[in-house]
Amino acid sequence: MSLFAWLRPTAPMLDDALRQRLAHLPAPAPLGVCSLREQRWVVLDLETSGLNLNRDQVLSIGAVAIEDGAIDLGRPFERTLHRPEQKTNPSVLIHGLGPSALAAGVEPAEALLDLMAFIGDSPVLAFHAPFDQRMLARALKDSLGLRLQHTFIDVAELAPLLNPDTVLREAGLDDWIARFGLQVQARHHASADAQVTAELALILFSQARRQQMDSPLQLEQRLKQWRRRKIQSHGL
């Protein structure tokens, strides 16, 4: 599949170097029947200027790869985006992103290309993945004219699926961190949040294998069944 098929007609103006990099990005691979351990995963966390999917911006990106059943700590991904126009507000300050950090950031098109090269053809894990997926999709469209087609799996859904006896109503990342006794260096920093989410994912993958779910495709299918049951139980 040609990557240029992902480009929209109204793609932003990019220089030749960026266009060449864009053209050489691999297309995402569908989820397969390899084992969870054999699958390369990318765990993603975005820090944004707020929670409005149509107005707020991606400010920083953190990601780590899970390869051969372990987190690749030697090659994490971290970028702060160049957002000099971003006004300071509590949503920005909680991430430790002051005006100087945003002014010194990487140009969004370059940072996003770096991210997509890091992701490659791998599926993506994130906590509350629909938010990260939609924010990343809009950023890619605006900065690169690129349509995001990678599979995203929500760790916030995996955790209750695999731990039905754990009662944590509307549980957030902090709740599951505490539930499994994980340590996090600096919450609300993209790289630290990505790493602790990856640690949580590895625990959940171990649980999945014990519950006869040992491929990415099986995991996705069980998640779909879990969502349907959840909707039915709420009478929707």
Tab-separated table of N, CA and C in Angstrom, residues 10 20 31 37 47 69 84 117 145 162 167 170 181 184 187 208:
chain	number	residue	atom	x	y	z
A	10	THR	N	-5.803	18.226	0.389
A	10	THR	CA	-5.437	19.527	0.947
A	10	THR	C	-4.227	19.409	1.879
A	20	GLN	N	9.863	13.341	1.340
A	20	GLN	CA	10.553	12.071	1.118
A	20	GLN	C	10.426	11.159	2.335
A	31	LEU	N	-3.644	-6.457	12.854
A	31	LEU	CA	-3.371	-7.332	13.987
A	31	LEU	C	-3.378	-8.779	13.515
A	37	ARG	N	3.879	-11.774	22.931
A	37	ARG	CA	5.305	-11.530	23.141
A	37	ARG	C	6.014	-11.216	21.828
A	47	GLU	N	0.685	14.701	25.756
A	47	GLU	CA	0.283	15.777	26.651
A	47	GLU	C	-0.258	16.897	25.774
A	69	GLY	N	8.547	-8.997	24.542
A	69	GLY	CA	8.001	-9.070	25.884
A	69	GLY	C	8.651	-8.169	26.905
A	84	PRO	N	4.995	28.181	20.221
A	84	PRO	CA	5.260	29.468	20.878
A	84	PRO	C	4.006	30.285	21.134
A	117	ALA	N	7.745	7.363	12.322
A	117	ALA	CA	8.862	6.476	12.003
A	117	ALA	C	9.153	5.541	13.178
A	145	GLY	N	-0.921	16.303	6.523
A	145	GLY	CA	-1.910	15.809	5.579
A	145	GLY	C	-2.011	14.293	5.585
A	162	LEU	N	-9.609	-7.850	31.934
A	162	LEU	CA	-8.800	-8.940	32.471
A	162	LEU	C	-8.868	-9.051	33.986
A	167	VAL	N	-13.000	-4.005	41.582
A	167	VAL	CA	-14.020	-2.962	41.491
A	167	VAL	C	-13.340	-1.597	41.603
A	170	GLU	N	-14.877	3.762	37.068
A	170	GLU	CA	-14.282	4.827	36.241
A	170	GLU	C	-12.798	4.993	36.561
A	181	GLY	N	0.752	-1.816	42.322
A	181	GLY	CA	1.951	-1.426	43.049
A	181	GLY	C	3.082	-0.926	42.173
A	184	VAL	N	5.903	5.375	39.499
A	184	VAL	CA	6.041	6.297	38.374
A	184	VAL	C	6.852	7.493	38.836
A	187	ARG	N	4.291	11.762	37.098
A	187	ARG	CA	3.013	11.708	36.385
A	187	ARG	C	2.779	13.010	35.634
A	208	ALA	N	-3.577	-11.918	30.300
A	208	ALA	CA	-4.281	-12.347	29.086
A	208	ALA	C	-3.859	-13.755	28.680
